[in-house]
Coordinates of C-alpha atoms in Angstrom, one line a residue:
X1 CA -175.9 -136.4 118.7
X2 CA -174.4 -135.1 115.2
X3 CA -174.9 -137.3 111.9
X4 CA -173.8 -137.2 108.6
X5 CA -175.3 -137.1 105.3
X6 CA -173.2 -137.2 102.3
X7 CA -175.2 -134.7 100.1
X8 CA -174.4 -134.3 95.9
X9 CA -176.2 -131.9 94.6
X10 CA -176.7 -129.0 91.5
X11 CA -178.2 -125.9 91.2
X12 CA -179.2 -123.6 88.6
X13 CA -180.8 -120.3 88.1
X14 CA -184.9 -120.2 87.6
X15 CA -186.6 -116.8 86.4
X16 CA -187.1 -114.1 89.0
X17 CA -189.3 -114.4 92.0
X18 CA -192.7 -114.6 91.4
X19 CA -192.5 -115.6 87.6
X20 CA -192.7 -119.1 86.7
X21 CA -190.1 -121.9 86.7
X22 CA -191.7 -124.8 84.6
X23 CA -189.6 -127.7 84.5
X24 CA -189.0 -129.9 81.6
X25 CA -190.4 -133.1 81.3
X26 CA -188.1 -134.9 83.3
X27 CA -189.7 -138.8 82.7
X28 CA -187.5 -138.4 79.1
X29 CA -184.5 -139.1 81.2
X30 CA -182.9 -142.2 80.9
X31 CA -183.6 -144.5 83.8
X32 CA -186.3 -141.9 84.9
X33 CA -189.7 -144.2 85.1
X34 CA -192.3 -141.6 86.7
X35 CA -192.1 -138.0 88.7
X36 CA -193.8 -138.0 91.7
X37 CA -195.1 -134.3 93.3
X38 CA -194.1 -134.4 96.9
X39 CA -196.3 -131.0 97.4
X40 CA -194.6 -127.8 98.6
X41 CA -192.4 -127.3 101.5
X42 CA -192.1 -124.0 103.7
X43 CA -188.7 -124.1 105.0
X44 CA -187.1 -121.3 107.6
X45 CA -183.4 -121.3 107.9
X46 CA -181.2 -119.3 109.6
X47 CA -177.7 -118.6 108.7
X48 CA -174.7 -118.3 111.9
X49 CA -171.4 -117.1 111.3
X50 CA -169.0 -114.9 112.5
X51 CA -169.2 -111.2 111.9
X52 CA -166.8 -110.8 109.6
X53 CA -167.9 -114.5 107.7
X54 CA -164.9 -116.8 108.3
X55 CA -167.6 -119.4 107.5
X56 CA -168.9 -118.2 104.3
X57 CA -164.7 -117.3 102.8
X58 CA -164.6 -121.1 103.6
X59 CA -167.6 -122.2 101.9
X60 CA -169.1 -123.8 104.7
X61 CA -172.5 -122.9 106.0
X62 CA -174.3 -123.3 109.3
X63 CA -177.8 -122.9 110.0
X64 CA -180.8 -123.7 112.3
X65 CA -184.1 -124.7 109.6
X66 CA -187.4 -125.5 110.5
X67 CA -190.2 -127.1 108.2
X68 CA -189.4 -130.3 105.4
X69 CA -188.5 -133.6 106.7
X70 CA -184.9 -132.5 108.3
X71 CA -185.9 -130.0 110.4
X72 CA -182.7 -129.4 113.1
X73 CA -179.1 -127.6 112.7
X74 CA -177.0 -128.5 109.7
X75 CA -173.5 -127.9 109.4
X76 CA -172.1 -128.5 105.7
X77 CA -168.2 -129.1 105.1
X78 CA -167.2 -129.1 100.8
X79 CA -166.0 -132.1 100.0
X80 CA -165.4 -131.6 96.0
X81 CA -167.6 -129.5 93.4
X82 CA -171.2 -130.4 94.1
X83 CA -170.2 -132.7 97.0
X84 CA -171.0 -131.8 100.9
X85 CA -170.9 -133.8 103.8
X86 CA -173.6 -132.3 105.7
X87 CA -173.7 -132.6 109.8
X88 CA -177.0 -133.0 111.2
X89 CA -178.0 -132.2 115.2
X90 CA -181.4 -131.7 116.5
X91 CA -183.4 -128.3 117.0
X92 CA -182.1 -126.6 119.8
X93 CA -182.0 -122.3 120.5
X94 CA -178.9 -122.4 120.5
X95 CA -175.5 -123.7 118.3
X96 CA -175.2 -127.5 119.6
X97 CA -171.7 -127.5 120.8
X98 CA -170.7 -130.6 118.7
X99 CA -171.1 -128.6 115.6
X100 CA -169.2 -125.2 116.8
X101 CA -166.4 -127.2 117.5
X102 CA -166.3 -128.9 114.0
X103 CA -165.7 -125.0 113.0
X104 CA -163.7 -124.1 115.7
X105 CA -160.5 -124.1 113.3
X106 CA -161.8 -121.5 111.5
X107 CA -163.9 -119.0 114.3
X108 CA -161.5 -119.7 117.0
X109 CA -162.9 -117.5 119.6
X110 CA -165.6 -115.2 117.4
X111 CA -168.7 -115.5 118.4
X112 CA -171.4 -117.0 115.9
X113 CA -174.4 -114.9 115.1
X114 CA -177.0 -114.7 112.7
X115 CA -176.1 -113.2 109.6
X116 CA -179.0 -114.2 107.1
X117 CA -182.7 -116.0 107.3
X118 CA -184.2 -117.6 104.2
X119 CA -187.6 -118.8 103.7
X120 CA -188.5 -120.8 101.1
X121 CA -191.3 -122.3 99.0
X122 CA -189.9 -125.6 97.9
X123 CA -191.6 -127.5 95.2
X124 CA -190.7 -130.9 95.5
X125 CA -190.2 -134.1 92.7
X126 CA -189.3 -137.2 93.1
X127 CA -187.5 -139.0 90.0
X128 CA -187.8 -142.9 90.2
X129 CA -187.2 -145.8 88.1
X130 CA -188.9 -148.8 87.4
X131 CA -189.2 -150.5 90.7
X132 CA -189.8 -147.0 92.5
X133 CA -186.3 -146.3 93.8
X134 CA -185.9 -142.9 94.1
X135 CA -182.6 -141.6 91.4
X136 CA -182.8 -138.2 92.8
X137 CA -184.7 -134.9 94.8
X138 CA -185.7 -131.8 92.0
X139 CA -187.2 -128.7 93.7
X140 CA -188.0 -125.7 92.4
X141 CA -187.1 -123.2 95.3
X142 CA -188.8 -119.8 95.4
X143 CA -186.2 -118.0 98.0
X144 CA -186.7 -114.4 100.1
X145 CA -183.4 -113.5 101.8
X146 CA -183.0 -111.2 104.3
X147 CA -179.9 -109.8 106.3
X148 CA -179.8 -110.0 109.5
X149 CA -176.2 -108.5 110.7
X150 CA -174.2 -106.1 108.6
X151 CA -176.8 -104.5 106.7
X152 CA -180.9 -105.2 106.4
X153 CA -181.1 -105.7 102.6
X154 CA -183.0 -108.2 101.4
X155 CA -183.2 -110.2 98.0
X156 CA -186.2 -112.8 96.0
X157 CA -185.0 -115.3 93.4
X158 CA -185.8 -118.6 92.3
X159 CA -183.4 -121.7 91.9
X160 CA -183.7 -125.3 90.7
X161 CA -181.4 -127.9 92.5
X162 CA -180.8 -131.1 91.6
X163 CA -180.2 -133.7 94.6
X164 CA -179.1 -137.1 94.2
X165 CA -180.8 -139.9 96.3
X166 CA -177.8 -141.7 98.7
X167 CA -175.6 -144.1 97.0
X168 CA -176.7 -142.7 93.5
X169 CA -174.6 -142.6 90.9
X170 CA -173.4 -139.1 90.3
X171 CA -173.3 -139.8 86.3
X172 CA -176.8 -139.4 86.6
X173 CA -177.2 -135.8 87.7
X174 CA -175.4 -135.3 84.3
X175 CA -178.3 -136.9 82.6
X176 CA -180.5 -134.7 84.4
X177 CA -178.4 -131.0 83.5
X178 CA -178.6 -132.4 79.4
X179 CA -182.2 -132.4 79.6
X180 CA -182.4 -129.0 81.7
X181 CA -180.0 -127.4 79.4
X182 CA -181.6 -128.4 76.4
X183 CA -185.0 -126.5 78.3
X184 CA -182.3 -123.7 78.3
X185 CA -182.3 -124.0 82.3
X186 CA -178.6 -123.0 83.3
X187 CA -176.2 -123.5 86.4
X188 CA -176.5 -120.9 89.3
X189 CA -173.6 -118.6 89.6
X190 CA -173.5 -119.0 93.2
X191 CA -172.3 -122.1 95.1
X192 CA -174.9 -121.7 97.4
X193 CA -178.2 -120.3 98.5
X194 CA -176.3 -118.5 101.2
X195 CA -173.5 -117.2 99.1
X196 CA -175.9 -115.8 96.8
X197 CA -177.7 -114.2 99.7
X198 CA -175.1 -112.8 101.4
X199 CA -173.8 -111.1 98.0
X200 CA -177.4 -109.8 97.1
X201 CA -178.4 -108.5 100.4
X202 CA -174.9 -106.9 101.0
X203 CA -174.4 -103.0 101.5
X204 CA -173.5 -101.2 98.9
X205 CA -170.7 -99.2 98.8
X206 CA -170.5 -95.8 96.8
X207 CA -169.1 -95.5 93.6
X208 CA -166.0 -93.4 94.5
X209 CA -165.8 -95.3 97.8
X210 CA -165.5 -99.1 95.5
X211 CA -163.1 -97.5 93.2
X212 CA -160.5 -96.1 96.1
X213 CA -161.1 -99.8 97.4
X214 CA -159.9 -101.4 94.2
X215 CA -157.4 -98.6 94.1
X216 CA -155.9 -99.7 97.3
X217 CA -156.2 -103.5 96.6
X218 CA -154.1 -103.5 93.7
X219 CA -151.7 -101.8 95.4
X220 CA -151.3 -103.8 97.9
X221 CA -151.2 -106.4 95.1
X222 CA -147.8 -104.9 93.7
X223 CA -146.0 -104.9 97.1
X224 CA -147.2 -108.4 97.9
X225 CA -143.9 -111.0 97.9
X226 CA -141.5 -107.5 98.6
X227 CA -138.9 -108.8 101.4
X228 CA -138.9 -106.5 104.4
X229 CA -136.6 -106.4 107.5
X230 CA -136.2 -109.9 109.4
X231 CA -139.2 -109.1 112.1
X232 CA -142.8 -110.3 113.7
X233 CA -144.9 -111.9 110.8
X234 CA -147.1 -109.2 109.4
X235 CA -144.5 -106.3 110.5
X236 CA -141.0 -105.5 111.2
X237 CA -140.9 -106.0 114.6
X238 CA -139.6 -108.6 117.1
X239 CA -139.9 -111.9 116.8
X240 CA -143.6 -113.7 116.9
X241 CA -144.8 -114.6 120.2
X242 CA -147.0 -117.8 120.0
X243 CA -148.0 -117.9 123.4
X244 CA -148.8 -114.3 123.6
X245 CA -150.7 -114.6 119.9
X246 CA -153.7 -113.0 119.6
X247 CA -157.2 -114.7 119.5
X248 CA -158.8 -112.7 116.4
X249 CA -158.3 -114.7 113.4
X250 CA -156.4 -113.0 110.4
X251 CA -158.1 -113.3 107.3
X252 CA -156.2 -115.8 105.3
X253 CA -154.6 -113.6 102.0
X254 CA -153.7 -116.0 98.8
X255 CA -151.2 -115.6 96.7
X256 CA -152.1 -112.2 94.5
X257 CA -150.6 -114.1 91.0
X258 CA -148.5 -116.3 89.8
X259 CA -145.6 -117.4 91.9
X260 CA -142.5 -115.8 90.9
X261 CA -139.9 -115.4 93.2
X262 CA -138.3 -117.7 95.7
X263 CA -140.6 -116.0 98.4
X264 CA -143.9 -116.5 96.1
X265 CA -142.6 -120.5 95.8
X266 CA -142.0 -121.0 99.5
X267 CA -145.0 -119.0 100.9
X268 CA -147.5 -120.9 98.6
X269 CA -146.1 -124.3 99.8
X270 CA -146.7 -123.1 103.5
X271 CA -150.1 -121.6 102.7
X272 CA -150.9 -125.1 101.3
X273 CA -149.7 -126.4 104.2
X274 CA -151.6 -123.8 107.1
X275 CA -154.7 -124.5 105.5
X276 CA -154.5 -128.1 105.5
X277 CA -154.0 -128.2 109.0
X278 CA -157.1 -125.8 109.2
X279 CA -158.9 -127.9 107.1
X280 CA -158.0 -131.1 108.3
X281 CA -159.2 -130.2 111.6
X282 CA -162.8 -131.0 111.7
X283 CA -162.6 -134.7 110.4
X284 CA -159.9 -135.5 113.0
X285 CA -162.9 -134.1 115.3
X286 CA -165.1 -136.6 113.5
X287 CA -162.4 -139.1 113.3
X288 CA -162.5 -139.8 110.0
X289 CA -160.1 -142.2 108.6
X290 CA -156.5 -140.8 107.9
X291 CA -157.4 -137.2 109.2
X292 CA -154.5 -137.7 112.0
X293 CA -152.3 -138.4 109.7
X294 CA -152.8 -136.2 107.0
X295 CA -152.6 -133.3 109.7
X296 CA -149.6 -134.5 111.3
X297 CA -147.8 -134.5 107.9
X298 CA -148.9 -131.1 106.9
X299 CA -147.6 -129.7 110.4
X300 CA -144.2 -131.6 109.6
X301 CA -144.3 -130.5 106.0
X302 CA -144.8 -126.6 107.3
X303 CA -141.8 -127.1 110.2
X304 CA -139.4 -128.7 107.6
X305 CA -140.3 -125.3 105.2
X306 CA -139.2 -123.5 107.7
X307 CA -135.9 -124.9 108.5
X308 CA -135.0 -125.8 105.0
X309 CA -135.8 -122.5 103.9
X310 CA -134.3 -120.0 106.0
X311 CA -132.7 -117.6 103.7
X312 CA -136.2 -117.3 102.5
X313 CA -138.0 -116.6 105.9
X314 CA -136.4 -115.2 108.7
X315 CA -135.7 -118.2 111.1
X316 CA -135.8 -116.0 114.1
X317 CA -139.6 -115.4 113.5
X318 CA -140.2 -119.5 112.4
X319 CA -138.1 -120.7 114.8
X320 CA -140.4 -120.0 118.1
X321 CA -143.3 -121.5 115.8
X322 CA -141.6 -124.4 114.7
X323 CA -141.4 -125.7 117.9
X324 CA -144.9 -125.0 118.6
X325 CA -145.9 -127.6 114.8
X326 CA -143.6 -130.1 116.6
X327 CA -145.6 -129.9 119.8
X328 CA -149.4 -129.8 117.5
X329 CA -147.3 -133.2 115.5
X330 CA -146.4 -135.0 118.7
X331 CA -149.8 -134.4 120.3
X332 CA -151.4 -136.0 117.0
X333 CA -149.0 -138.8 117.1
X334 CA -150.2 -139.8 120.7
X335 CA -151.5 -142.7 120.5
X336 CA -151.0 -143.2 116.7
X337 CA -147.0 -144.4 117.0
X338 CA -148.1 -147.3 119.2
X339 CA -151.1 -148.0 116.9
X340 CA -149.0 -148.6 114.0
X341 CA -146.2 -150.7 116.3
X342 CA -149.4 -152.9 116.7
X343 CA -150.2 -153.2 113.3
X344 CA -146.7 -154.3 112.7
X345 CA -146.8 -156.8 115.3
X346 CA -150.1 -158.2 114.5
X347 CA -149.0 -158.7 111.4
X348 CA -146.2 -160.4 111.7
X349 CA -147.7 -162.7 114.0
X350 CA -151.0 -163.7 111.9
X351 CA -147.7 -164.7 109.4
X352 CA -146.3 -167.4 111.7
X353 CA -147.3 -171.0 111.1
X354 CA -149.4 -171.8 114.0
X355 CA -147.5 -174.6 115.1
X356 CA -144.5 -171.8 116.1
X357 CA -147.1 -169.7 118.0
X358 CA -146.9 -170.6 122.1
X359 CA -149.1 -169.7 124.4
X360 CA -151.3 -166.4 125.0
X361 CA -149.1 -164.3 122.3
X362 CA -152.1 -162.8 120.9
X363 CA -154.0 -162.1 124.7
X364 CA -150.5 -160.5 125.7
X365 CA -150.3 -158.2 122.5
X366 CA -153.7 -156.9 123.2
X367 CA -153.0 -156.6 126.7
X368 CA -149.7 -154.9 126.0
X369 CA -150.4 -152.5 123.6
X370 CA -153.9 -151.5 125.6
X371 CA -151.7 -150.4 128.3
X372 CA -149.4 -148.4 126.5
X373 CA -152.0 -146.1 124.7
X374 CA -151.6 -143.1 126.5
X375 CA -153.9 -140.9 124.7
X376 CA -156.9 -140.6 124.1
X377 CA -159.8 -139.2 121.8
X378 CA -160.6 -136.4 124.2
X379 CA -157.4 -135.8 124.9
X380 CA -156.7 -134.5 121.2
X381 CA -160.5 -133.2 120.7
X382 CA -159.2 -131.0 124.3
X383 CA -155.9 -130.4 122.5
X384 CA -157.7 -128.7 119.4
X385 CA -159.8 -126.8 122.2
X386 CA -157.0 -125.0 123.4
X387 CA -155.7 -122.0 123.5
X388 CA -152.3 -123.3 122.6
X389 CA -153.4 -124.8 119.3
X390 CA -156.0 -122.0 118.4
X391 CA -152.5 -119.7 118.8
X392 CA -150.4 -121.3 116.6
X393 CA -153.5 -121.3 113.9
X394 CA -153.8 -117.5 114.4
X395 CA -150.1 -117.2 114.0
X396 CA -149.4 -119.0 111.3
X397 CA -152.7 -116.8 109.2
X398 CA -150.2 -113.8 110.4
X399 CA -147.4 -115.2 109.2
X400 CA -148.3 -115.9 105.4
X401 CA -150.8 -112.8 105.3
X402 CA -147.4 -110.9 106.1
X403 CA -144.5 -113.0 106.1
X404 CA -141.2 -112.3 107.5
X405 CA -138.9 -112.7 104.3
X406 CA -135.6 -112.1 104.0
X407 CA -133.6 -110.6 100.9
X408 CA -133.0 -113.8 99.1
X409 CA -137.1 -114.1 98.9
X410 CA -137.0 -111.4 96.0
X411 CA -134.7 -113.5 94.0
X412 CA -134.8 -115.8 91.3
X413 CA -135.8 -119.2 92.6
X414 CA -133.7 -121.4 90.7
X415 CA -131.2 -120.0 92.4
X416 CA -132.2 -119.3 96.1
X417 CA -134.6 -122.6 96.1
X418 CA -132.4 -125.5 94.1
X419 CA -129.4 -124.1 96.6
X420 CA -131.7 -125.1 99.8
X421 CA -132.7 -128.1 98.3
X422 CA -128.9 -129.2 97.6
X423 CA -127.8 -128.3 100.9
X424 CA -130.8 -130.6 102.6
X425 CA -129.1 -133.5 100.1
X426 CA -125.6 -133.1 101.4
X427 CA -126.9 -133.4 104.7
X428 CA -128.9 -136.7 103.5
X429 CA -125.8 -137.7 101.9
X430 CA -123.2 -137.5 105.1
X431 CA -126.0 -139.1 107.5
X432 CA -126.0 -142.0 105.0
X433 CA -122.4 -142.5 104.1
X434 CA -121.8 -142.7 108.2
X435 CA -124.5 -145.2 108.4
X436 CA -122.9 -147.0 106.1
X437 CA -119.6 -146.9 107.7
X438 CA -120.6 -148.2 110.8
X439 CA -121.0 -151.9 111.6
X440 CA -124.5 -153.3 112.7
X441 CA -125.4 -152.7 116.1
X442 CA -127.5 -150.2 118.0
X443 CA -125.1 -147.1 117.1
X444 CA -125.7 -147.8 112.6
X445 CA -129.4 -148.2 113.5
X446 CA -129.5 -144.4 115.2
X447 CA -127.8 -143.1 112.0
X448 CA -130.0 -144.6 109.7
X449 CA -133.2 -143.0 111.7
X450 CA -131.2 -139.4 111.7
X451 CA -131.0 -140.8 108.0
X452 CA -134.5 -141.4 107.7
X453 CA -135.6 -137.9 109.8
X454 CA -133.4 -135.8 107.1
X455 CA -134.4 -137.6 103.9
X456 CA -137.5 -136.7 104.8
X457 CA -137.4 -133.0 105.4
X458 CA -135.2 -133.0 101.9
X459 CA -138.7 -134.4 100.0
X460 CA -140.4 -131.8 102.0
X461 CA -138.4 -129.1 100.3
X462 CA -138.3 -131.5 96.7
X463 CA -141.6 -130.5 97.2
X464 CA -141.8 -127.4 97.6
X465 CA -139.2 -126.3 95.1
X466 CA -141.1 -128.7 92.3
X467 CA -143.3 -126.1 90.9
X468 CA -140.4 -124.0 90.2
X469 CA -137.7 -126.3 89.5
X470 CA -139.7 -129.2 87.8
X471 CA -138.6 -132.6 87.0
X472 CA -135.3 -132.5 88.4
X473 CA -136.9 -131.6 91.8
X474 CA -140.3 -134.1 91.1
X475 CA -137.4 -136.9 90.6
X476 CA -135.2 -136.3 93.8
X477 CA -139.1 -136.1 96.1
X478 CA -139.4 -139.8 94.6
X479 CA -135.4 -140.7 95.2
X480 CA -135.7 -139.2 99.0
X481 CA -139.6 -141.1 98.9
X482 CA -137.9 -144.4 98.0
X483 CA -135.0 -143.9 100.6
X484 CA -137.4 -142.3 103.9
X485 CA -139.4 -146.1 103.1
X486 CA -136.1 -148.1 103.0
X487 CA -135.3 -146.1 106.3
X488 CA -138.3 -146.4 107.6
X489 CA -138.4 -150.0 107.8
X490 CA -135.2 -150.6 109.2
X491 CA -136.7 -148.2 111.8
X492 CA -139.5 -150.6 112.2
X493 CA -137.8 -153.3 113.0
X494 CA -135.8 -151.7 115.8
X495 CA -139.1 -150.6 117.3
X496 CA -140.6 -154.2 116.4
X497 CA -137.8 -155.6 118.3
X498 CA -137.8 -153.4 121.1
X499 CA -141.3 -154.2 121.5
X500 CA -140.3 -157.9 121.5
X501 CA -138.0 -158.2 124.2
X502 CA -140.3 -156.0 126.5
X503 CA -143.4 -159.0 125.4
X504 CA -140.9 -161.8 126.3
X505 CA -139.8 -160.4 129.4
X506 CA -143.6 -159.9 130.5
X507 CA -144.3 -163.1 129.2
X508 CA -141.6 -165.0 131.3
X509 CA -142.5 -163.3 134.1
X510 CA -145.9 -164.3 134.2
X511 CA -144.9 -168.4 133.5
X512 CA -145.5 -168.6 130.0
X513 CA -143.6 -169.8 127.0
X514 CA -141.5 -167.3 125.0
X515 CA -140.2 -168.7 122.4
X516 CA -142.5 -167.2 119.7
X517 CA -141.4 -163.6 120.6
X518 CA -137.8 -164.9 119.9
X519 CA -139.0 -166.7 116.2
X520 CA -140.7 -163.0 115.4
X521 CA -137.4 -161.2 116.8
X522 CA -135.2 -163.3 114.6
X523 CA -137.7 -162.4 111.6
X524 CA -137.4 -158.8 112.4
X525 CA -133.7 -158.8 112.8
X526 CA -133.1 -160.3 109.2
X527 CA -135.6 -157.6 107.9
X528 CA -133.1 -155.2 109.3
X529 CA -130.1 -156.9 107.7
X530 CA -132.1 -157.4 104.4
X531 CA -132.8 -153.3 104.6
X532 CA -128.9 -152.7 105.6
X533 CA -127.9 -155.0 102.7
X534 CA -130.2 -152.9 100.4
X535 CA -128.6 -149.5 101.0
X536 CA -126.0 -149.4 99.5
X537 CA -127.1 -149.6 96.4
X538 CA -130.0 -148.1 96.9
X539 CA -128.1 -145.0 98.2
X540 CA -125.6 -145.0 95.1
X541 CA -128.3 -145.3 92.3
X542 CA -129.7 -141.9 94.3
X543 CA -125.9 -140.2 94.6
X544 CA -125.7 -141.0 90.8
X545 CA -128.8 -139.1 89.9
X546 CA -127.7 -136.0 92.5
X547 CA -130.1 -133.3 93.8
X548 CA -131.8 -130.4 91.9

């Protein structure tokens, strides 16, 4: 079974292999009492990626090492600069299976091989304060690298890294680099011991062969953001297939400068988007807290580009995929809808007095919402399995590596973007004005939700048309913010509600006393009324500041 170790660590460059690599003394430190030798360590490790190193363009590394005291498999996923949250599973021949399906958003169906082995002679030193705590791990690592697919180079160096003990505080790793620095010890270049390997054992290209490569590059630099015919991501054909996608991954392609256009603007928001939902993917795996919803969001966020912004991308090609993000949202939403009905419910009730709470309410909750939880962990961890889901990745890495834009994409986005934007707000603005003219009652409260469901795809454009349009559209994502939470909890209390009458009917069925499901219904209903009360204000304070 995987675990994790948070890991925070620094490296830095030590004189070439075989030369020496004295380290300072390192007990002038502040909070540094004594430096303990731990002795040397052989370590083995082998590398596994794909052949053409998804892994490594994602900084993430994956190895087998043997020798030291955490001999197994690792996996490491970047957190932040410096910061890794590093998997651990035990020695095995072969990849465990828990830790190829944390990469599985980025292989999809590539096969992982061994790309580069690295032994190394670590030095070990142990910094520890006054009562003997360990503050943090120095090793001086003497490194031989040596390929193992795509080439059979091999490279020697020799690094210092810098690892702080668990729940340290990371201020004190800059302690540690002013005394380094001041020994004229410097950071590494490379992120990593396999990043440097990799680039120091890789084949080397000719001369003319490099240049005709960097020739081509920026070439392909200058038509980059160009709008073609209306056609198949990545050509000008028919429209994208996403059941028919293919399984090789497309190498992700970021923006070559500045965004410029309307078509630069838009395909950098959905970028953003793609790869949150790639990297989002392993800590749903690990269910880490929030991961759901982040993901779901960034699949709305993509689908809501997409509509919002179809004089920018051809809608015939986003269309077909957009239903396929609503299937991935509604999949991650299994289970999570009812969860937060709960939490609503819960809540309200811990509210009530005790002496208006009657008979098993709390029993009958549990009872009732168990039942209704129709998912399941392995249902999603079989969902981000399939082939449907690894599709949809594959197409959407087609679909901003070659993007079906439309003519409008080469224009000026103040224009093309702030004239999206508006059209989503006079959408917003005739959903709310017939909410408004309705009286209360089951047909207002669907009109507020479509309300709700458009404000919210309006802040998802806001959003994206912020770094070109600035403030004005920064100000209308808050003003559509501010309204999709008014909206929202009117919305809540019809599904509280809902959920109320279905309780009390169970609850009278099976003999028991109802009457606090009818005190929270009556609390709900005048959070509804307090919410209806509230628009209209709240929706002419937003009219008077208008869209983009």
């Amino acid at each position: 079974m995987a675990d994790t170790k948070r890991e925070i660590e620094r490296k830095y460059e030590g004189p070439p292999a075989g030369g020496d690599a004295p380290l300072p003394d390192l007990t002038d430190v502040p909070g540094v009492s004594g430096v303990i030798d731990k002795g040397v360590a052989e370590l083995d490790a082998t590398y596994y990626d794909t052949a053409d190193q998804r892994l490594a363009t994602a900084s993430l590394t994956l190895r087998r090492r043997t020798g030291g005291d955490d001999a197994g498999w690792h996996l490491k996923l970047p957190v932040s600069e410096g910061v890794r949250d590093e998997i651990r599973a035990p020695l095995s021949d072969t990849v465990p299976e828990d830790l190829t399906a944390l990469v599985r958003s980025r292989i999809r169906e590539a096969e992982l091989v061994p790309v580069v082995r690295l032994l190394s002679a670590r030095d070990i030193r142990h910094l520890v304060d006054a009562s003997g705590t360990l503050l943090a791990e120095v090793s001086v690592d003497r490194v031989r690298a040596e390929r193992l697919s795509g080439g059979a180079g091999s490279a020697e160096w020799t690094e210092i890294e810098v690892e702080l003990a668990d729940d340290g505080d990371p201020a004190f790793l800059d302690k540690v680099e002013k005394k380094l620095r001041k020994a004229g010890i410097k950071r590494s270049a490379s992120a990593s011991k396999l990043a440097k390997a990799l680039d120091d054992t890789a084949p080397r290209k000719p001369e003319k062969a490099e240049k005709a490569e960097k020739a081509e590059k920026s070439g392909k630099a200058e038509k980059a953001g160009k709008p073609g015919k209306a056609g198949k991501a990545g050509t000008t054909g028919k429209v994208a297939d996403v059941s028919k996608a293919t399984t090789k991954a497309a190498k992700p392609e970021p923006p070559d400068s500045t965004p410029r256009t309307a078509g630069d603007h838009i395909l950098t928001y959905a970028r953003a988007q793609r790869d949150a939902i790639v990297e989002l993917d392993p800590a749903v795996r690990r269910d880490v807290p929030d991961s759901v919803h982040r993901m779901r969001v960034a699949t709305r966020r993509l689908r809501s580009t997409f509509r919002s912004y179809g004089k920018i991308l051809d809608r015939t090609v986003t269309d077909p995929i957009g239903v396929e993000l609503k299937w991935l949202a509604a999949e991650l939403g299994v289970d999570r809808d009812q969860e937060v009905l709960t939490e609503h419910l819960t809540t309200a009730l811990d509210d009530l007095p005790s002496d208006l709470v009657t008979g098993p309410v709390q029993a009958r909750l549990s009872t009732w919402s168990g039942a209704r939880r129709s998912g399941s962990r392995q249902h999603l961890i079989a969902v981000l399995d399939g082939k449907r889901y690894l599709d949809l990745l594959t197409t959407l890495d087609t679909l901003v590596a070659g993007p079906p834009l439309r003519e409008a994409a080469s224009k000026k986005p103040e224009k093309v973007i702030a004239k999206a934007v508006r059209k989503d707000f006079e959408k917003v603005a005739d959903l709310v004005g017939e909410a408004l003219e309705l009286p209360s009652g089951s047909e207002r409260d669907l009109a507020m939700h479509d309300a709700r469901k458009k404000a919210k795809r309006t802040r998802y454009a806001a959003e994206a048309a912020t770094p070109a349009l600035g403030d004005p559209a920064a100000d209308l994502v808050k003003s559509m913010k501010s309204l999709q939470t008014l909206l929202g909890d009117h919305q809540d209390s019809v599904m509280v509600r809902g959920a109320l009458r279905e309780l009390a009917t169970e609850a009278h069925e099976a003999g028991e006393n109802a009457f606090t499901y009818g005190v929270l219904y009556g609390r709900a209903e005048q959070r509804a009324a307090a919410v209806e009360a509230e628009l209209p204000g709240e929706w002419e304070a937003i009219e008077d500041k208008g869209a983009v």
